[in-house]
């Protein structure tokens, strides 16, 4: 069940992203009205803090296809961030995500997505890993199955999984399982080999998907798309992903899973129980929305 | 119209179009050329730098202007203070018709009057502006700005004789060319040097660009009023209004930013269009009278014609939506509000990004933010409740398991409850044994942990160890019926998990059966997989529990008397219950004999180690996001986790860290600390050994307290460390306000702050404890 509440963020321009803080009590928005402002040489398209296990570290990716990793050597002086690494990726990087795993068996990992529109340039999602031996970031995987522009991607919080789950917002919602393969080759070279499996692919939005976001335990994925819905997906106990809810705030019909039949493309192919067993969301009320009010 | 360019020998500082927008003049340090603009290229018409004779220092151009009344005249502003007028109809040295050497310093700008022929104005670093008639040898008027250097001068297209001048101290002056003694208007526009200005072609607006990284639009119809401000990422060197588009203005930066941005002044945060052709900063922009085409010069030694169709639109790349979920499961969602209200219904056809809005809607970008507050707090509450109620240390293993199972059941997590019970069954004290290669007898030398049982027991000691434990088990989980339903309820959900399948189907059943076994089928199946000997004794214990009770009631005394074998007859402390059982059938329960025969069988050991299944189960929970169960079971297992050989330390660490992270998110710091404290992994237990030092100062003399405790060496007193409420020395937790530094016992302060707002000492400070 969800109760809808509208918040006036008082931004003067489009809001591009929103995030909760660690404790889930405050939220931050970033908008092109420059209230969260990053001034760098090229047009930086995404910036993310690294997992806290790695100290104060942040990564940016930019339209010119360079991933830059900065580190604040002194926690008391946050105005100083020194450039640690520069990795040349494909042009028009649009988004990146740190792998948040706490486990020391998982070396630092980044996923980068590109939003260039030509399908000819091949895979749009790249996985980079930091090798402790060479002290360098190396590309360990190109997800060739995704050739449409990627708008957002997010690693699932990994509290205890042996594999990584990556959600990708492209023309649809993809969920990939990345399993590190421990064969002799990877042990010798010190470079992780990943076994990439598409765990699910949801075309529910029927339009461009802009954002994907995980809950804190990595069991629920929320996505938003041009259809104006927030759709939620959940993994059931046999590792297959199901659409569990679609939320829309502007007073139009809110679909709950009972009447909502998703076109689920589950790769697992296992018989699944009725969705209603996994979760239940009911719309409590509609809200009126001042959608015609321009900002000025 | 196409985008094309031509390269030069050196950086180009300025460019100017002729009246018909067919030819372009460019000037730089060693460049001074005129090109005609063809369909697809530039064609050089003349190079005023070609002949050696013309090579004169006065030609290093800062600016170029083309007369808008007479196509033959060009004017240049030179870095050495010269203003030159060029006649394109002449040849050689004669081309340079005038060379005014009046400015003392660099000339920054020259500008022809739009309607009056032959009139020219210049602005210089020396702080003056000079008005020239190109037919005269000297300036006709001199304007002293009385400010610093003049960076730009522009004739107004609206009011004849009026021009605007901007200067390095951030001020704008409006002059009438006929009144050189005093400016008409002056106002401070920017906090830094103003580098450029441009009159709006229709409205009475003046745009100014500055090093303070803003472009400002002023309405000068009355008193100068600020209409719009555009924040840019770099100092702006040039601005130019876009023709026929009231709100659009082009800008190029002086440093850092190589792109040319076209802004909609009503949406000042993101450029409407962006041109990224230049490799270095652009030095000038001119529109070809058409809103779709403009030319630009750059420090990268190029001259470009840009077509608007080749622009990049940064706003289209920016993500218009955002989603986030917090630890309670609330979803926050921001999205672009579509302004035209024709929201595209999702159909199978619409795939392309639909945020390409038409130009007149560009400025109406606005977002809405919605908070979906979940009403399903069950998961969160459950996590919270389990975290706070679980017992992780301090009691015996089976007690903790039983307690935790009950807690899990109370909060609706019956599958977790089953896990705890299974763990208990497999590893509890009476059955658990780290090394398998013991003799049967030795198995009953109980490996006790934290439980003290009387070591000597005689025949009349009814509650033997095994009996005791079994009874306790049954009592604690007294509801064995409950257990039944529990397990039956949840077994289906386990069936799909391979490890659990082994429990049910995978392994052979025992080769004996208990006819009257009241244990439920499921647990039975589990137990049969378990080490036979252990499991047998359990069954016996429980079996006996049921049918010895009436026995006890009626002929117990007799039984005891009858029963002869003293404990030392057994190789170890063999259970008197079993003993009991052995005898009873002989005397009375003949029909039980077949069962009793089977009792000897457990002596054949089957080495079955449950750890693989336990590891699988824990991994399953971890994978499903229920890291709480995995981490807590590991913690409660204590030393027993050593038998989980397939679970490597890094995974254990991963789980613990994951659970600690979650606890921190819910602000359950005490429990997180408990987990850290109970941790067996150095990397985890070290977590709370960092930053453990607190420095304290005496609250009277501010001398750092050296000793442990509150005694100040200077004041020889600890009275300032007394609790403000009970006036006793605080031993233990001392809470104090960071504002007034008064404080006291944690509980006292809590009580006080719940009822009052100000400090208990009466210092008047409104204390804040957060």
CSV table of C-alpha atoms in Angstrom, one decimal, chain A residues 1-7 9 12-25 27 29 32-34 40-41 52 92 101-106 115 151-152 158-161 163 171 203 205-208 210-211 213-217 219-220 222-230 232 235-239 247-250 280-281 284 287 289 291-293 295-296, chain B residues 231-233 256 266-270 315-339 341 343-344 346-348 350-355 363-376 379 492-493 496-497 619-620 622-625 627 648 650-651 653-655 657-659 661-662 664-667 669 683:
chain,number,residue,atom,x,y,z
A,1,UNK,CA,0.0,0.0,0.0
A,2,UNK,CA,1.2,3.4,-0.8
A,3,UNK,CA,0.1,6.8,0.2
A,4,UNK,CA,0.8,9.5,-2.3
A,5,UNK,CA,2.1,12.9,-1.2
A,6,UNK,CA,3.3,15.7,-3.4
A,7,UNK,CA,6.3,17.6,-2.5
A,9,UNK,CA,10.9,20.8,-4.3
A,12,UNK,CA,13.2,26.2,-11.0
A,13,UNK,CA,14.1,23.7,-13.7
A,14,UNK,CA,13.8,20.0,-14.4
A,15,UNK,CA,14.8,17.7,-11.6
A,16,UNK,CA,17.1,15.0,-13.0
A,17,UNK,CA,17.5,12.8,-10.0
A,18,UNK,CA,16.5,12.3,-6.5
A,19,UNK,CA,18.0,10.2,-3.7
A,20,UNK,CA,17.3,9.3,-0.1
A,21,UNK,CA,20.1,9.6,2.4
A,22,UNK,CA,21.5,6.6,4.2
A,23,UNK,CA,18.8,6.6,6.9
A,24,UNK,CA,16.0,7.2,4.5
A,25,UNK,CA,14.9,10.4,6.1
A,27,UNK,CA,16.2,13.4,0.2
A,29,UNK,CA,17.3,16.4,-5.6
A,32,UNK,CA,19.6,21.9,-13.9
A,33,UNK,CA,18.9,25.0,-11.9
A,34,UNK,CA,22.3,24.2,-10.5
A,40,UNK,CA,34.3,20.3,-14.5
A,41,UNK,CA,36.0,20.7,-17.8
A,52,UNK,CA,32.2,3.6,1.9
A,92,UNK,CA,28.8,9.7,-24.6
A,101,UNK,CA,29.5,-5.0,-2.3
A,102,UNK,CA,31.1,-5.1,1.1
A,103,UNK,CA,32.9,-8.3,0.4
A,104,UNK,CA,36.6,-8.1,0.0
A,105,UNK,CA,36.5,-10.9,-2.5
A,106,UNK,CA,34.8,-8.5,-4.8
A,115,UNK,CA,23.4,6.8,-24.4
A,151,UNK,CA,19.9,6.1,-19.4
A,152,UNK,CA,20.6,4.7,-16.0
A,158,UNK,CA,24.9,-6.7,-2.2
A,159,UNK,CA,24.6,-7.7,1.4
A,160,UNK,CA,25.4,-11.3,1.0
A,161,UNK,CA,25.1,-12.5,-2.5
A,163,UNK,CA,26.9,-12.7,-7.5
A,171,UNK,CA,14.2,1.0,-23.8
A,203,UNK,CA,8.9,-4.0,-21.3
A,205,UNK,CA,6.8,0.9,-19.5
A,206,UNK,CA,6.4,0.6,-23.3
A,207,UNK,CA,8.6,3.6,-23.6
A,208,UNK,CA,12.0,4.9,-22.6
A,210,UNK,CA,14.8,6.8,-17.3
A,211,UNK,CA,15.7,5.5,-13.9
A,213,UNK,CA,16.6,2.2,-8.2
A,214,UNK,CA,17.0,-0.5,-5.6
A,215,UNK,CA,15.6,-0.8,-2.1
A,216,UNK,CA,18.2,-1.2,0.6
A,217,UNK,CA,18.3,-4.9,0.6
A,219,UNK,CA,15.1,-7.2,-3.3
A,220,UNK,CA,12.9,-4.6,-4.9
A,222,UNK,CA,11.8,0.5,-9.0
A,223,UNK,CA,11.9,2.0,-12.4
A,224,UNK,CA,10.4,5.1,-14.0
A,225,UNK,CA,9.7,5.7,-17.6
A,226,UNK,CA,8.1,8.0,-20.0
A,227,UNK,CA,4.7,6.4,-19.4
A,228,UNK,CA,4.7,8.3,-16.1
A,229,UNK,CA,4.6,5.2,-13.9
A,230,UNK,CA,6.9,4.0,-11.2
A,232,UNK,CA,8.2,-2.1,-9.0
A,235,UNK,CA,12.4,-11.3,-7.0
A,236,UNK,CA,10.5,-14.2,-5.6
A,237,UNK,CA,12.0,-17.2,-3.8
A,238,UNK,CA,12.9,-19.0,-7.0
A,239,UNK,CA,15.0,-16.2,-8.3
A,247,UNK,CA,2.5,3.6,-9.2
A,248,UNK,CA,1.2,6.8,-10.7
A,249,UNK,CA,0.7,9.9,-8.7
A,250,UNK,CA,-1.2,12.2,-10.8
A,280,UNK,CA,0.4,-6.3,-2.4
A,281,UNK,CA,0.2,-2.6,-3.1
A,284,UNK,CA,-4.9,4.8,-1.0
A,287,UNK,CA,-3.8,13.5,-5.4
A,289,UNK,CA,-1.7,18.0,-9.1
A,291,UNK,CA,0.6,20.3,-13.5
A,292,UNK,CA,-0.2,23.4,-15.4
A,293,UNK,CA,1.8,25.8,-13.3
A,295,UNK,CA,7.8,27.8,-12.9
A,296,UNK,CA,7.8,31.5,-13.6
B,231,UNK,CA,24.5,31.2,-14.7
B,232,UNK,CA,27.2,29.7,-16.8
B,233,UNK,CA,30.2,27.4,-16.0
B,256,UNK,CA,37.4,26.5,-20.0
B,266,UNK,CA,13.6,32.2,-19.4
B,267,UNK,CA,15.3,28.9,-18.6
B,268,UNK,CA,18.7,30.0,-17.5
B,269,UNK,CA,20.1,26.7,-16.2
B,270,UNK,CA,20.6,24.6,-19.2
B,315,UNK,CA,18.3,19.3,-22.2
B,316,UNK,CA,17.4,16.3,-24.1
B,317,UNK,CA,20.2,14.3,-22.7
B,318,UNK,CA,19.5,15.3,-19.1
B,319,UNK,CA,17.5,12.6,-17.3
B,320,UNK,CA,14.0,13.9,-16.7
B,321,UNK,CA,13.1,11.5,-14.0
B,322,UNK,CA,14.4,10.2,-10.7
B,323,UNK,CA,13.4,7.5,-8.3
B,324,UNK,CA,14.6,6.5,-4.9
B,325,UNK,CA,13.5,4.0,-2.2
B,326,UNK,CA,14.3,4.4,1.4
B,327,UNK,CA,14.7,1.9,4.1
B,328,UNK,CA,11.1,1.9,5.0
B,329,UNK,CA,10.1,1.2,1.4
B,330,UNK,CA,8.8,4.7,0.6
B,331,UNK,CA,9.3,5.6,-3.0
B,332,UNK,CA,10.1,9.1,-4.1
B,333,UNK,CA,9.6,9.9,-7.7
B,334,UNK,CA,10.3,13.1,-9.7
B,335,UNK,CA,9.3,13.5,-13.2
B,336,UNK,CA,9.0,16.2,-15.8
B,337,UNK,CA,5.6,17.7,-16.1
B,338,UNK,CA,4.5,17.7,-19.7
B,339,UNK,CA,3.3,21.2,-20.4
B,341,UNK,CA,-1.1,18.1,-21.4
B,343,UNK,CA,0.4,13.0,-22.4
B,344,UNK,CA,1.3,10.2,-24.7
B,346,UNK,CA,1.8,4.2,-23.7
B,347,UNK,CA,1.4,2.2,-26.8
B,348,UNK,CA,3.6,-0.3,-28.3
B,350,UNK,CA,6.3,4.8,-28.8
B,351,UNK,CA,9.8,3.9,-28.1
B,352,UNK,CA,11.8,7.0,-28.8
B,353,UNK,CA,12.5,9.5,-26.1
B,354,UNK,CA,9.5,11.8,-26.1
B,355,UNK,CA,11.2,14.5,-24.1
B,363,UNK,CA,11.5,27.1,-21.1
B,364,UNK,CA,8.5,25.6,-19.4
B,365,UNK,CA,10.4,22.7,-18.0
B,366,UNK,CA,9.2,21.8,-14.6
B,367,UNK,CA,9.2,18.8,-12.4
B,368,UNK,CA,6.9,17.3,-9.9
B,369,UNK,CA,7.9,15.3,-7.0
B,370,UNK,CA,5.7,12.6,-5.5
B,371,UNK,CA,6.3,10.6,-2.3
B,372,UNK,CA,4.6,7.2,-2.2
B,373,UNK,CA,4.6,6.3,1.4
B,374,UNK,CA,4.2,2.7,1.8
B,375,UNK,CA,1.6,1.4,4.2
B,376,UNK,CA,3.3,-2.0,4.2
B,379,UNK,CA,9.0,-5.9,6.4
B,492,UNK,CA,6.2,-25.9,0.1
B,493,UNK,CA,8.2,-22.8,-0.1
B,496,UNK,CA,11.8,-25.2,-4.7
B,497,UNK,CA,15.1,-24.7,-3.1
B,619,UNK,CA,23.2,-18.7,1.4
B,620,UNK,CA,19.6,-18.9,0.1
B,622,UNK,CA,21.4,-14.1,2.0
B,623,UNK,CA,20.6,-14.2,-1.7
B,624,UNK,CA,17.0,-13.4,-1.0
B,625,UNK,CA,18.0,-10.3,0.8
B,627,UNK,CA,20.8,-11.1,5.5
B,648,UNK,CA,34.6,-19.2,3.5
B,650,UNK,CA,35.1,-13.7,3.2
B,651,UNK,CA,31.4,-14.7,2.7
B,653,UNK,CA,32.5,-11.2,6.6
B,654,UNK,CA,30.3,-10.1,3.7
B,655,UNK,CA,27.2,-11.1,5.6
B,657,UNK,CA,29.1,-6.3,7.2
B,658,UNK,CA,25.9,-6.4,5.2
B,659,UNK,CA,23.9,-6.9,8.4
B,661,UNK,CA,25.2,-1.8,7.3
B,662,UNK,CA,21.4,-2.5,7.5
B,664,UNK,CA,23.1,1.3,10.8
B,665,UNK,CA,20.6,2.3,8.3
B,666,UNK,CA,17.8,1.7,10.8
B,667,UNK,CA,19.9,3.5,13.5
B,669,UNK,CA,23.6,1.2,16.5
B,683,UNK,CA,38.2,-7.5,10.2
